[in-house]
């Protein structure tokens, strides 16, 4: 890998210290974009009551499902391919980046144009009241453009240098914190929940405009060719499908809970899973930091070394986090207030489920290295089907706690599936790109 001056031979794996350092840097960069959205939800839940929070969490869930189609799921493809291009053919990097961003701009534009119709149907279906149309629409447009532009800047800075990436990270963290204060002022001035999505959209708009002038020009334009487009689409169609399905799985449970239980229960579940999803933030950071490294591995020996080193780190981190997650009293009510004390019962179940994903996250990159991203789509489809079938049954049988157990059940599938899949790949039991000898 070129970034930061590291080189990786075909039989090396990343060092433990390097995994920790790169993961921490990526975590800082990605955490900045969480401040505004996470903090706003906590404010709504703590100061405006369970009904307002349930509505806002459902609006955000709908917005993320719609906006994920615009994101096109290309982050993994860009990290994998661009790291290889910069190592072997650095002159092709501008061509590749310009092709990627041109494609994403088109997809994002289409999604924004189509989102009003999708949002209108969803708002009538979920809320039975068209008054929420504007709220969902504002959130969708803000989140869609935010995901697209921040991901673009994130990747540009990440592949330039550590210094530039830290500059982006600092901007993201400070910028989101400032505009979180604007949303907080909205509470102080007595704004109700219907105006909050507009405040979010306004904050995103100011933040994105400033960021555009701060970070523009990190890559020069290149000549876009059909060869690059074919290369991108041949691999990324599976990444796109996987990304969309994962988002639906992560958000569908809130919508199903809302269709079966009152708003107060929706608020309890949404608050518990919001806090628990801080763990996948760490998982994503580790995976993103590892991807440029693992993409350079070309031999079976190198992959074995990679898995041994990285699984040692992620399993160790998961064990360290296990006891605080299981034993720490009242994490949800600590953020949201005493009204959410019943959500504390669900948090350990969900937290343990996400720790399983953290422990096995290095294995999720193996199918991408051997050009079999389709195998991850199958796993995500199974999780989606299980959610649609099991969640209503569990809720009707044991109540709200069933929603937490559903999160655990579908994520128990991840280590089992990835373990079997990795074994089959390493043993060449399924068709994969051949290893170098």
PDB file of N, CA and C in Angstrom, residues 172-248:
ATOM      1  N   UNK A 172     -14.620  17.702   9.809  1.00  0.00           N
ATOM      2  CA  UNK A 172     -15.878  16.986   9.963  1.00  0.00           C
ATOM      3  C   UNK A 172     -16.366  17.033  11.405  1.00  0.00           C
ATOM      4  N   UNK A 173     -15.458  16.787  12.347  1.00  0.00           N
ATOM      5  CA  UNK A 173     -15.830  16.764  13.756  1.00  0.00           C
ATOM      6  C   UNK A 173     -16.248  18.146  14.246  1.00  0.00           C
ATOM      7  N   UNK A 174     -15.450  19.160  13.945  1.00  0.00           N
ATOM      8  CA  UNK A 174     -15.754  20.524  14.394  1.00  0.00           C
ATOM      9  C   UNK A 174     -17.006  21.054  13.703  1.00  0.00           C
ATOM     10  N   UNK A 175     -17.103  20.826  12.382  1.00  0.00           N
ATOM     11  CA  UNK A 175     -18.255  21.320  11.638  1.00  0.00           C
ATOM     12  C   UNK A 175     -19.556  20.731  12.135  1.00  0.00           C
ATOM     13  N   UNK A 176     -19.583  19.424  12.344  1.00  0.00           N
ATOM     14  CA  UNK A 176     -20.801  18.794  12.844  1.00  0.00           C
ATOM     15  C   UNK A 176     -21.127  19.248  14.257  1.00  0.00           C
ATOM     16  N   UNK A 177     -20.113  19.471  15.067  1.00  0.00           N
ATOM     17  CA  UNK A 177     -20.356  19.938  16.433  1.00  0.00           C
ATOM     18  C   UNK A 177     -20.973  21.334  16.432  1.00  0.00           C
ATOM     19  N   UNK A 178     -20.479  22.196  15.551  1.00  0.00           N
ATOM     20  CA  UNK A 178     -21.024  23.556  15.466  1.00  0.00           C
ATOM     21  C   UNK A 178     -22.490  23.525  15.057  1.00  0.00           C
ATOM     22  N   UNK A 179     -22.802  22.720  14.047  1.00  0.00           N
ATOM     23  CA  UNK A 179     -24.176  22.705  13.562  1.00  0.00           C
ATOM     24  C   UNK A 179     -25.097  21.903  14.471  1.00  0.00           C
ATOM     25  N   UNK A 180     -24.513  21.037  15.280  1.00  0.00           N
ATOM     26  CA  UNK A 180     -25.295  20.411  16.335  1.00  0.00           C
ATOM     27  C   UNK A 180     -25.756  21.468  17.331  1.00  0.00           C
ATOM     28  N   UNK A 181     -24.907  22.450  17.585  1.00  0.00           N
ATOM     29  CA  UNK A 181     -25.285  23.554  18.475  1.00  0.00           C
ATOM     30  C   UNK A 181     -26.453  24.339  17.882  1.00  0.00           C
ATOM     31  N   UNK A 182     -26.473  24.499  16.547  1.00  0.00           N
ATOM     32  CA  UNK A 182     -27.606  25.172  15.903  1.00  0.00           C
ATOM     33  C   UNK A 182     -28.906  24.424  16.156  1.00  0.00           C
ATOM     34  N   UNK A 183     -28.838  23.100  16.049  1.00  0.00           N
ATOM     35  CA  UNK A 183     -30.025  22.298  16.323  1.00  0.00           C
ATOM     36  C   UNK A 183     -30.423  22.433  17.790  1.00  0.00           C
ATOM     37  N   UNK A 184     -29.437  22.453  18.674  1.00  0.00           N
ATOM     38  CA  UNK A 184     -29.716  22.633  20.096  1.00  0.00           C
ATOM     39  C   UNK A 184     -30.409  23.967  20.344  1.00  0.00           C
ATOM     40  N   UNK A 185     -29.971  25.019  19.650  1.00  0.00           N
ATOM     41  CA  UNK A 185     -30.633  26.319  19.774  1.00  0.00           C
ATOM     42  C   UNK A 185     -32.074  26.248  19.298  1.00  0.00           C
ATOM     43  N   UNK A 186     -32.325  25.381  18.315  1.00  0.00           N
ATOM     44  CA  UNK A 186     -33.702  25.185  17.878  1.00  0.00           C
ATOM     45  C   UNK A 186     -34.576  24.664  18.998  1.00  0.00           C
ATOM     46  N   UNK A 187     -34.037  23.769  19.818  1.00  0.00           N
ATOM     47  CA  UNK A 187     -34.779  23.285  20.978  1.00  0.00           C
ATOM     48  C   UNK A 187     -35.025  24.410  21.977  1.00  0.00           C
ATOM     49  N   UNK A 188     -33.974  25.186  22.214  1.00  0.00           N
ATOM     50  CA  UNK A 188     -34.075  26.259  23.202  1.00  0.00           C
ATOM     51  C   UNK A 188     -35.124  27.286  22.797  1.00  0.00           C
ATOM     52  N   UNK A 189     -35.231  27.530  21.482  1.00  0.00           N
ATOM     53  CA  UNK A 189     -36.208  28.511  20.991  1.00  0.00           C
ATOM     54  C   UNK A 189     -37.592  27.920  20.790  1.00  0.00           C
ATOM     55  N   UNK A 190     -37.780  26.661  21.190  1.00  0.00           N
ATOM     56  CA  UNK A 190     -39.118  26.095  21.183  1.00  0.00           C
ATOM     57  C   UNK A 190     -39.574  25.469  19.885  1.00  0.00           C
ATOM     58  N   UNK A 191     -38.650  25.049  19.015  1.00  0.00           N
ATOM     59  CA  UNK A 191     -39.055  24.388  17.767  1.00  0.00           C
ATOM     60  C   UNK A 191     -39.644  23.012  18.082  1.00  0.00           C
ATOM     61  N   UNK A 192     -40.682  22.605  17.311  1.00  0.00           N
ATOM     62  CA  UNK A 192     -41.250  21.281  17.534  1.00  0.00           C
ATOM     63  C   UNK A 192     -40.589  20.268  16.602  1.00  0.00           C
ATOM     64  N   UNK A 193     -41.039  18.990  16.729  1.00  0.00           N
ATOM     65  CA  UNK A 193     -40.350  17.929  15.998  1.00  0.00           C
ATOM     66  C   UNK A 193     -40.486  18.047  14.482  1.00  0.00           C
ATOM     67  N   UNK A 194     -41.554  18.691  13.999  1.00  0.00           N
ATOM     68  CA  UNK A 194     -41.731  18.787  12.547  1.00  0.00           C
ATOM     69  C   UNK A 194     -40.707  19.715  11.907  1.00  0.00           C
ATOM     70  N   UNK A 195     -40.112  20.603  12.688  1.00  0.00           N
ATOM     71  CA  UNK A 195     -39.129  21.534  12.130  1.00  0.00           C
ATOM     72  C   UNK A 195     -37.700  21.007  12.216  1.00  0.00           C
ATOM     73  N   UNK A 196     -37.486  19.940  12.978  1.00  0.00           N
ATOM     74  CA  UNK A 196     -36.130  19.438  13.171  1.00  0.00           C
ATOM     75  C   UNK A 196     -35.474  18.941  11.883  1.00  0.00           C
ATOM     76  N   UNK A 197     -36.190  18.189  11.037  1.00  0.00           N
ATOM     77  CA  UNK A 197     -35.545  17.791   9.773  1.00  0.00           C
ATOM     78  C   UNK A 197     -35.104  18.985   8.929  1.00  0.00           C
ATOM     79  N   UNK A 198     -35.872  20.070   8.964  1.00  0.00           N
ATOM     80  CA  UNK A 198     -35.456  21.260   8.210  1.00  0.00           C
ATOM     81  C   UNK A 198     -34.183  21.846   8.808  1.00  0.00           C
ATOM     82  N   UNK A 199     -34.084  21.853  10.143  1.00  0.00           N
ATOM     83  CA  UNK A 199     -32.862  22.335  10.781  1.00  0.00           C
ATOM     84  C   UNK A 199     -31.669  21.459  10.397  1.00  0.00           C
ATOM     85  N   UNK A 200     -31.908  20.146  10.335  1.00  0.00           N
ATOM     86  CA  UNK A 200     -30.847  19.244   9.904  1.00  0.00           C
ATOM     87  C   UNK A 200     -30.414  19.544   8.475  1.00  0.00           C
ATOM     88  N   UNK A 201     -31.397  19.753   7.598  1.00  0.00           N
ATOM     89  CA  UNK A 201     -31.082  20.044   6.200  1.00  0.00           C
ATOM     90  C   UNK A 201     -30.305  21.351   6.087  1.00  0.00           C
ATOM     91  N   UNK A 202     -30.721  22.363   6.841  1.00  0.00           N
ATOM     92  CA  UNK A 202     -30.022  23.643   6.823  1.00  0.00           C
ATOM     93  C   UNK A 202     -28.583  23.476   7.306  1.00  0.00           C
ATOM     94  N   UNK A 203     -28.409  22.698   8.362  1.00  0.00           N
ATOM     95  CA  UNK A 203     -27.065  22.463   8.882  1.00  0.00           C
ATOM     96  C   UNK A 203     -26.200  21.739   7.860  1.00  0.00           C
ATOM     97  N   UNK A 204     -26.771  20.710   7.238  1.00  0.00           N
ATOM     98  CA  UNK A 204     -26.032  19.992   6.197  1.00  0.00           C
ATOM     99  C   UNK A 204     -25.627  20.930   5.074  1.00  0.00           C
ATOM    100  N   UNK A 205     -26.548  21.798   4.647  1.00  0.00           N
ATOM    101  CA  UNK A 205     -26.275  22.683   3.513  1.00  0.00           C
ATOM    102  C   UNK A 205     -25.083  23.594   3.803  1.00  0.00           C
ATOM    103  N   UNK A 206     -25.092  24.233   4.970  1.00  0.00           N
ATOM    104  CA  UNK A 206     -23.986  25.130   5.328  1.00  0.00           C
ATOM    105  C   UNK A 206     -22.678  24.351   5.425  1.00  0.00           C
ATOM    106  N   UNK A 207     -22.744  23.202   6.074  1.00  0.00           N
ATOM    107  CA  UNK A 207     -21.562  22.369   6.270  1.00  0.00           C
ATOM    108  C   UNK A 207     -20.971  21.925   4.933  1.00  0.00           C
ATOM    109  N   UNK A 208     -21.837  21.499   4.013  1.00  0.00           N
ATOM    110  CA  UNK A 208     -21.360  21.000   2.719  1.00  0.00           C
ATOM    111  C   UNK A 208     -20.771  22.113   1.862  1.00  0.00           C
ATOM    112  N   UNK A 209     -21.387  23.303   1.914  1.00  0.00           N
ATOM    113  CA  UNK A 209     -20.870  24.427   1.126  1.00  0.00           C
ATOM    114  C   UNK A 209     -19.470  24.809   1.604  1.00  0.00           C
ATOM    115  N   UNK A 210     -19.312  24.906   2.916  1.00  0.00           N
ATOM    116  CA  UNK A 210     -17.992  25.235   3.463  1.00  0.00           C
ATOM    117  C   UNK A 210     -16.983  24.143   3.105  1.00  0.00           C
ATOM    118  N   UNK A 211     -17.403  22.891   3.256  1.00  0.00           N
ATOM    119  CA  UNK A 211     -16.511  21.786   2.949  1.00  0.00           C
ATOM    120  C   UNK A 211     -16.101  21.725   1.495  1.00  0.00           C
ATOM    121  N   UNK A 212     -17.005  22.115   0.602  1.00  0.00           N
ATOM    122  CA  UNK A 212     -16.687  22.102  -0.830  1.00  0.00           C
ATOM    123  C   UNK A 212     -15.506  23.016  -1.126  1.00  0.00           C
ATOM    124  N   UNK A 213     -15.536  24.211  -0.568  1.00  0.00           N
ATOM    125  CA  UNK A 213     -14.449  25.157  -0.824  1.00  0.00           C
ATOM    126  C   UNK A 213     -13.173  24.765  -0.079  1.00  0.00           C
ATOM    127  N   UNK A 214     -13.336  24.068   1.055  1.00  0.00           N
ATOM    128  CA  UNK A 214     -12.162  23.673   1.826  1.00  0.00           C
ATOM    129  C   UNK A 214     -11.422  22.500   1.188  1.00  0.00           C
ATOM    130  N   UNK A 215     -12.163  21.554   0.610  1.00  0.00           N
ATOM    131  CA  UNK A 215     -11.570  20.297   0.178  1.00  0.00           C
ATOM    132  C   UNK A 215     -11.585  20.076  -1.326  1.00  0.00           C
ATOM    133  N   UNK A 216     -12.060  21.020  -2.100  1.00  0.00           N
ATOM    134  CA  UNK A 216     -12.125  20.818  -3.550  1.00  0.00           C
ATOM    135  C   UNK A 216     -10.711  20.732  -4.140  1.00  0.00           C
ATOM    136  N   UNK A 217     -10.621  20.059  -5.272  1.00  0.00           N
ATOM    137  CA  UNK A 217      -9.365  20.001  -6.009  1.00  0.00           C
ATOM    138  C   UNK A 217      -8.350  19.023  -5.472  1.00  0.00           C
ATOM    139  N   UNK A 218      -8.784  18.046  -4.650  1.00  0.00           N
ATOM    140  CA  UNK A 218      -7.821  17.070  -4.139  1.00  0.00           C
ATOM    141  C   UNK A 218      -7.350  16.117  -5.247  1.00  0.00           C
ATOM    142  N   UNK A 219      -8.203  15.929  -6.267  1.00  0.00           N
ATOM    143  CA  UNK A 219      -7.812  15.112  -7.410  1.00  0.00           C
ATOM    144  C   UNK A 219      -8.028  15.893  -8.685  1.00  0.00           C
ATOM    145  N   UNK A 220      -7.061  15.838  -9.590  1.00  0.00           N
ATOM    146  CA  UNK A 220      -7.251  16.467 -10.884  1.00  0.00           C
ATOM    147  C   UNK A 220      -8.156  15.592 -11.737  1.00  0.00           C
ATOM    148  N   UNK A 221      -8.795  16.183 -12.744  1.00  0.00           N
ATOM    149  CA  UNK A 221      -9.683  15.440 -13.622  1.00  0.00           C
ATOM    150  C   UNK A 221      -8.872  14.511 -14.511  1.00  0.00           C
ATOM    151  N   UNK A 222      -9.505  13.429 -14.912  1.00  0.00           N
ATOM    152  CA  UNK A 222      -8.877  12.499 -15.837  1.00  0.00           C
ATOM    153  C   UNK A 222      -9.808  12.210 -16.990  1.00  0.00           C
ATOM    154  N   UNK A 223      -9.327  11.437 -17.932  1.00  0.00           N
ATOM    155  CA  UNK A 223     -10.131  11.079 -19.089  1.00  0.00           C
ATOM    156  C   UNK A 223     -10.966   9.852 -18.753  1.00  0.00           C
ATOM    157  N   UNK A 224     -12.281   9.992 -18.826  1.00  0.00           N
ATOM    158  CA  UNK A 224     -13.180   8.897 -18.488  1.00  0.00           C
ATOM    159  C   UNK A 224     -13.313   7.970 -19.694  1.00  0.00           C
ATOM    160  N   UNK A 225     -13.153   6.662 -19.477  1.00  0.00           N
ATOM    161  CA  UNK A 225     -13.222   5.704 -20.569  1.00  0.00           C
ATOM    162  C   UNK A 225     -14.247   4.626 -20.258  1.00  0.00           C
ATOM    163  N   UNK A 226     -14.765   4.004 -21.319  1.00  0.00           N
ATOM    164  CA  UNK A 226     -15.730   2.925 -21.136  1.00  0.00           C
ATOM    165  C   UNK A 226     -15.088   1.723 -20.445  1.00  0.00           C
ATOM    166  N   UNK A 227     -13.778   1.545 -20.641  1.00  0.00           N
ATOM    167  CA  UNK A 227     -13.075   0.442 -19.994  1.00  0.00           C
ATOM    168  C   UNK A 227     -13.136   0.570 -18.484  1.00  0.00           C
ATOM    169  N   UNK A 228     -12.931   1.795 -17.974  1.00  0.00           N
ATOM    170  CA  UNK A 228     -12.999   2.014 -16.533  1.00  0.00           C
ATOM    171  C   UNK A 228     -14.423   1.812 -16.023  1.00  0.00           C
ATOM    172  N   UNK A 229     -15.416   2.279 -16.795  1.00  0.00           N
ATOM    173  CA  UNK A 229     -16.805   2.111 -16.371  1.00  0.00           C
ATOM    174  C   UNK A 229     -17.167   0.631 -16.270  1.00  0.00           C
ATOM    175  N   UNK A 230     -16.749  -0.145 -17.247  1.00  0.00           N
ATOM    176  CA  UNK A 230     -17.043  -1.582 -17.210  1.00  0.00           C
ATOM    177  C   UNK A 230     -16.367  -2.244 -16.014  1.00  0.00           C
ATOM    178  N   UNK A 231     -15.155  -1.833 -15.743  1.00  0.00           N
ATOM    179  CA  UNK A 231     -14.437  -2.410 -14.609  1.00  0.00           C
ATOM    180  C   UNK A 231     -15.132  -2.081 -13.294  1.00  0.00           C
ATOM    181  N   UNK A 232     -15.559  -0.848 -13.162  1.00  0.00           N
ATOM    182  CA  UNK A 232     -16.237  -0.421 -11.942  1.00  0.00           C
ATOM    183  C   UNK A 232     -17.534  -1.192 -11.746  1.00  0.00           C
ATOM    184  N   UNK A 233     -18.366  -1.216 -12.801  1.00  0.00           N
ATOM    185  CA  UNK A 233     -19.696  -1.798 -12.677  1.00  0.00           C
ATOM    186  C   UNK A 233     -19.652  -3.310 -12.504  1.00  0.00           C
ATOM    187  N   UNK A 234     -18.678  -3.977 -13.118  1.00  0.00           N
ATOM    188  CA  UNK A 234     -18.629  -5.433 -13.036  1.00  0.00           C
ATOM    189  C   UNK A 234     -18.441  -5.910 -11.597  1.00  0.00           C
ATOM    190  N   UNK A 235     -17.727  -5.142 -10.809  1.00  0.00           N
ATOM    191  CA  UNK A 235     -17.483  -5.507  -9.411  1.00  0.00           C
ATOM    192  C   UNK A 235     -18.474  -4.831  -8.468  1.00  0.00           C
ATOM    193  N   UNK A 236     -18.766  -3.560  -8.737  1.00  0.00           N
ATOM    194  CA  UNK A 236     -19.499  -2.759  -7.760  1.00  0.00           C
ATOM    195  C   UNK A 236     -20.991  -3.043  -7.739  1.00  0.00           C
ATOM    196  N   UNK A 237     -21.536  -3.732  -8.742  1.00  0.00           N
ATOM    197  CA  UNK A 237     -22.964  -4.038  -8.702  1.00  0.00           C
ATOM    198  C   UNK A 237     -23.292  -4.903  -7.489  1.00  0.00           C
ATOM    199  N   UNK A 238     -22.356  -5.782  -7.111  1.00  0.00           N
ATOM    200  CA  UNK A 238     -22.574  -6.618  -5.937  1.00  0.00           C
ATOM    201  C   UNK A 238     -22.381  -5.827  -4.653  1.00  0.00           C
ATOM    202  N   UNK A 239     -21.397  -4.926  -4.654  1.00  0.00           N
ATOM    203  CA  UNK A 239     -21.202  -4.064  -3.494  1.00  0.00           C
ATOM    204  C   UNK A 239     -22.428  -3.181  -3.286  1.00  0.00           C
ATOM    205  N   UNK A 240     -22.978  -2.660  -4.378  1.00  0.00           N
ATOM    206  CA  UNK A 240     -24.178  -1.839  -4.292  1.00  0.00           C
ATOM    207  C   UNK A 240     -25.324  -2.639  -3.689  1.00  0.00           C
ATOM    208  N   UNK A 241     -25.559  -3.844  -4.195  1.00  0.00           N
ATOM    209  CA  UNK A 241     -26.652  -4.669  -3.687  1.00  0.00           C
ATOM    210  C   UNK A 241     -26.457  -4.983  -2.208  1.00  0.00           C
ATOM    211  N   UNK A 242     -25.227  -5.324  -1.837  1.00  0.00           N
ATOM    212  CA  UNK A 242     -24.943  -5.636  -0.442  1.00  0.00           C
ATOM    213  C   UNK A 242     -25.177  -4.431   0.451  1.00  0.00           C
ATOM    214  N   UNK A 243     -24.727  -3.258   0.012  1.00  0.00           N
ATOM    215  CA  UNK A 243     -24.883  -2.034   0.792  1.00  0.00           C
ATOM    216  C   UNK A 243     -26.354  -1.703   1.013  1.00  0.00           C
ATOM    217  N   UNK A 244     -27.142  -1.803  -0.035  1.00  0.00           N
ATOM    218  CA  UNK A 244     -28.567  -1.488   0.064  1.00  0.00           C
ATOM    219  C   UNK A 244     -29.270  -2.471   0.996  1.00  0.00           C
ATOM    220  N   UNK A 245     -28.980  -3.760   0.848  1.00  0.00           N
ATOM    221  CA  UNK A 245     -29.647  -4.771   1.669  1.00  0.00           C
ATOM    222  C   UNK A 245     -29.273  -4.611   3.136  1.00  0.00           C
ATOM    223  N   UNK A 246     -28.001  -4.331   3.415  1.00  0.00           N
ATOM    224  CA  UNK A 246     -27.571  -4.129   4.799  1.00  0.00           C
ATOM    225  C   UNK A 246     -28.322  -2.961   5.430  1.00  0.00           C
ATOM    226  N   UNK A 247     -28.465  -1.867   4.678  1.00  0.00           N
ATOM    227  CA  UNK A 247     -29.189  -0.714   5.205  1.00  0.00           C
ATOM    228  C   UNK A 247     -30.642  -1.064   5.487  1.00  0.00           C
ATOM    229  N   UNK A 248     -31.266  -1.802   4.583  1.00  0.00           N
ATOM    230  CA  UNK A 248     -32.660  -2.207   4.796  1.00  0.00           C
ATOM    231  C   UNK A 248     -32.769  -3.089   6.033  1.00  0.00           C
TER     232      UNK A 248
END
